Coordinates of N, CA and C in Angstrom, one line a residue:
X1 N 49.3 29.4 3.5 CA 49.7 28.8 4.7 C 49.5 29.8 5.8
X2 N 48.8 29.4 6.8 CA 48.4 30.3 7.9 C 49.5 30.6 8.8
X3 N 49.8 31.8 9.1 CA 50.8 32.3 10.0 C 52.2 31.6 9.8
X4 N 52.5 31.5 8.5 CA 53.9 31.0 8.2 C 54.9 31.9 8.9
X5 N 55.9 31.3 9.6 CA 57.0 32.1 10.1 C 57.6 33.0 9.1
X6 N 58.3 34.1 9.6 CA 58.8 35.1 8.7 C 60.0 34.6 7.8
X7 N 60.8 33.6 8.4 CA 62.0 33.2 7.7 C 62.4 31.8 8.2
X8 N 63.3 31.2 7.5 CA 63.9 29.9 8.1 C 65.4 30.1 8.0
X9 N 66.1 29.4 8.9 CA 67.5 29.5 9.0 C 68.1 28.1 9.2
X10 N 69.2 27.9 8.6 CA 70.0 26.7 8.9 C 71.3 27.1 9.5
X11 N 71.6 26.7 10.7 CA 72.8 27.1 11.4 C 73.4 25.8 12.1
X12 N 74.7 25.6 11.8 CA 75.4 24.4 12.3 C 74.6 23.1 12.1
X13 N 74.0 23.0 10.9 CA 73.3 21.8 10.5 C 71.9 21.7 11.1
X14 N 71.4 22.7 11.8 CA 70.0 22.7 12.4 C 69.1 23.7 11.7
X15 N 67.9 23.3 11.4 CA 66.9 24.1 10.8 C 66.0 24.7 11.8
X16 N 65.8 26.0 11.7 CA 64.9 26.8 12.6 C 63.9 27.7 11.8
X17 N 62.8 27.9 12.3 CA 61.9 28.9 11.8 C 62.2 30.2 12.6
X18 N 62.0 31.4 12.0 CA 62.3 32.6 12.6 C 61.0 33.5 12.5
X19 N 60.6 34.0 13.6 CA 59.4 34.9 13.7 C 59.9 36.3 14.3
X20 N 59.5 37.4 13.7 CA 60.0 38.7 14.2 C 58.7 39.5 14.7
X21 N 58.9 40.0 15.9 CA 57.8 40.7 16.5 C 58.3 42.1 17.1
X22 N 57.5 43.1 17.0 CA 57.9 44.4 17.5 C 56.9 44.7 18.6
X23 N 57.4 45.5 19.6 CA 56.5 46.0 20.6 C 57.0 47.3 21.3
X24 N 56.3 47.7 22.3 CA 56.8 48.9 23.0 C 57.2 48.4 24.4
X25 N 56.3 48.3 25.3 CA 56.6 47.8 26.7 C 56.0 46.4 26.9
X26 N 55.0 46.0 26.1 CA 54.4 44.7 26.2 C 54.4 44.0 24.8
X27 N 54.8 42.8 24.8 CA 54.7 42.0 23.6 C 53.3 41.4 23.6
X28 N 52.5 41.6 22.6 CA 51.1 41.1 22.5 C 51.2 39.9 21.5
X29 N 50.9 38.7 22.1 CA 51.0 37.5 21.3 C 49.6 36.9 21.2
X30 N 49.0 36.9 20.0 CA 47.6 36.5 19.8 C 47.5 35.0 20.0
X31 N 46.5 34.6 20.7 CA 46.2 33.1 20.9 C 46.0 32.4 19.6
X32 N 45.4 33.1 18.7 CA 45.1 32.6 17.4 C 46.4 32.2 16.6
X33 N 47.4 33.2 16.8 CA 48.7 32.9 16.2 C 49.5 31.8 16.8
X34 N 49.3 31.7 18.2 CA 50.0 30.6 18.9 C 49.5 29.2 18.5
X35 N 48.2 29.1 18.1 CA 47.7 27.8 17.6 C 48.5 27.4 16.3
X36 N 48.8 28.4 15.5 CA 49.5 28.1 14.3 C 51.0 27.8 14.6
X37 N 51.6 28.6 15.5 CA 53.0 28.4 15.9 C 53.2 27.0 16.5
X38 N 52.2 26.5 17.3 CA 52.3 25.2 17.8 C 52.4 24.1 16.7
X39 N 51.7 24.3 15.6 CA 51.8 23.4 14.5 C 53.2 23.5 13.8
X40 N 53.6 24.7 13.6 CA 54.9 24.9 12.9 C 56.0 24.4 13.8
X41 N 55.9 24.6 15.1 CA 57.0 24.2 16.0 C 57.1 22.7 16.0
X42 N 56.1 21.9 15.6 CA 56.2 20.5 15.5 C 57.2 20.1 14.3
X43 N 57.2 21.0 13.3 CA 58.1 20.7 12.2 C 59.5 21.1 12.5
X44 N 59.7 22.3 13.0 CA 61.0 22.7 13.4 C 60.9 23.8 14.5
X45 N 61.9 23.9 15.3 CA 61.8 24.9 16.4 C 61.6 26.3 15.9
X46 N 60.9 27.2 16.6 CA 60.7 28.6 16.2 C 61.5 29.4 17.2
X47 N 62.3 30.3 16.6 CA 63.0 31.3 17.4 C 62.4 32.7 17.1
X48 N 62.0 33.4 18.2 CA 61.4 34.7 18.0 C 62.3 35.8 18.4
X49 N 62.5 36.7 17.4 CA 63.3 37.9 17.7 C 62.3 39.0 18.0
X50 N 62.5 39.7 19.1 CA 61.6 40.8 19.5 C 62.4 42.0 19.6
X51 N 61.7 43.1 19.3 CA 62.3 44.5 19.4 C 61.4 45.4 20.2
X52 N 61.9 46.0 21.3 CA 61.1 46.9 22.0 C 61.6 48.3 21.6
X53 N 60.6 49.1 21.1 CA 61.0 50.5 20.8 C 61.2 51.4 22.0
X54 N 60.6 51.0 23.1 CA 60.8 51.7 24.3 C 62.2 51.4 25.0
X55 N 62.5 50.1 25.0 CA 63.8 49.7 25.6 C 65.0 49.9 24.6
X56 N 64.6 50.0 23.3 CA 65.6 50.0 22.2 C 66.5 48.8 22.3
X57 N 65.9 47.7 22.4 CA 66.6 46.4 22.6 C 66.0 45.3 21.8
X58 N 66.8 44.4 21.4 CA 66.4 43.2 20.7 C 66.7 42.0 21.6
X59 N 65.7 41.1 21.7 CA 65.8 39.9 22.4 C 65.5 38.7 21.5
X60 N 66.1 37.6 21.8 CA 65.9 36.4 21.0 C 65.4 35.3 22.0
X61 N 64.3 34.7 21.7 CA 63.7 33.7 22.7 C 63.1 32.6 21.9
X62 N 63.2 31.3 22.4 CA 62.5 30.2 21.7 C 61.0 30.4 21.9
X63 N 60.2 29.9 21.0 CA 58.8 29.9 21.1 C 58.3 29.1 22.3
X64 N 59.0 28.0 22.5 CA 58.6 27.1 23.6 C 58.8 27.8 24.9
X65 N 59.9 28.6 25.1 CA 60.1 29.3 26.3 C 59.1 30.5 26.4
X66 N 58.8 31.2 25.4 CA 57.9 32.3 25.4 C 56.5 31.8 25.8
X67 N 56.1 30.6 25.3 CA 54.8 30.0 25.6 C 54.7 29.7 27.1
X68 N 55.8 29.3 27.7 CA 55.8 29.0 29.1 C 55.6 30.3 29.9
X69 N 56.2 31.4 29.4 CA 56.1 32.7 30.1 C 54.7 33.2 30.1
X70 N 53.9 32.8 29.1 CA 52.5 33.3 29.0 C 51.6 32.8 30.2
X71 N 52.0 31.8 30.8 CA 51.3 31.3 32.0 C 51.1 32.3 33.1
X72 N 52.1 33.2 33.2 CA 52.1 34.3 34.2 C 51.6 35.6 33.6
X73 N 51.0 35.6 32.5 CA 50.6 36.9 31.8 C 49.1 37.0 31.7
X74 N 48.7 38.3 31.7 CA 47.3 38.6 31.5 C 46.9 38.3 30.1
X75 N 45.6 38.0 29.9 CA 45.0 37.9 28.6 C 44.0 39.1 28.4
X76 N 44.1 39.7 27.2 CA 43.2 40.8 26.9 C 42.7 40.6 25.5
X77 N 41.8 41.5 25.1 CA 41.2 41.5 23.8 C 41.6 42.8 23.1
X78 N 41.9 42.7 21.8 CA 42.0 43.9 21.0 C 40.7 44.5 20.8
X79 N 40.6 45.8 20.9 CA 39.3 46.5 20.8 C 38.8 46.5 19.3
X80 N 39.7 46.5 18.3 CA 39.3 46.6 16.9 C 38.8 45.3 16.4
X81 N 39.4 44.2 16.8 CA 39.0 42.9 16.2 C 38.5 41.9 17.2
X82 N 38.6 42.2 18.5 CA 38.1 41.3 19.5 C 38.9 40.1 19.7
X83 N 40.1 40.0 19.2 CA 40.9 38.8 19.3 C 41.7 38.8 20.6
X84 N 41.8 37.6 21.2 CA 42.5 37.5 22.5 C 44.0 37.5 22.2
X85 N 44.7 38.0 23.2 CA 46.2 38.0 23.2 C 46.7 37.9 24.6
X86 N 48.0 37.4 24.7 CA 48.7 37.5 25.9 C 49.4 38.8 26.0
X87 N 49.4 39.5 27.1 CA 50.1 40.8 27.3 C 51.4 40.4 28.1
X88 N 52.5 40.3 27.4 CA 53.7 39.8 28.0 C 54.6 41.0 28.3
X89 N 54.9 41.3 29.5 CA 55.8 42.5 29.9 C 57.2 42.2 29.3
X90 N 57.7 43.3 28.7 CA 59.1 43.2 28.1 C 60.1 42.5 29.0
X91 N 60.1 42.9 30.3 CA 61.1 42.4 31.2 C 60.9 40.9 31.5
X92 N 59.7 40.3 31.2 CA 59.6 38.8 31.3 C 60.3 38.0 30.3
X93 N 60.6 38.7 29.2 CA 61.3 38.0 28.0 C 62.8 37.9 28.3
X94 N 63.2 36.7 28.5 CA 64.6 36.4 28.7 C 65.4 36.2 27.4
X95 N 66.6 36.5 27.4 CA 67.4 36.2 26.3 C 67.8 34.7 26.2
X96 N 67.9 34.2 25.0 CA 68.4 32.8 24.9 C 69.9 32.7 25.2

């Protein structure tokens, strides 16, 4: 299963997928992964936990909200595999 979320959680009778991402000052979210997340998000909402090693902080954000944030972010390519990603500044990520 392609880009299966890292975990699933049931809280207060609601089912969620959980994805965990680490970063430094920018969260890099591959467009290729987002295509899969869009499909998984149709089944159940995805909550993304992010950790910044620079800010030493954890943030939790819904995938839907994170996707909206990408509208204001630059797109770049990884040099090693040439895959496109959104470069999301850490401060753009709001807490849920």
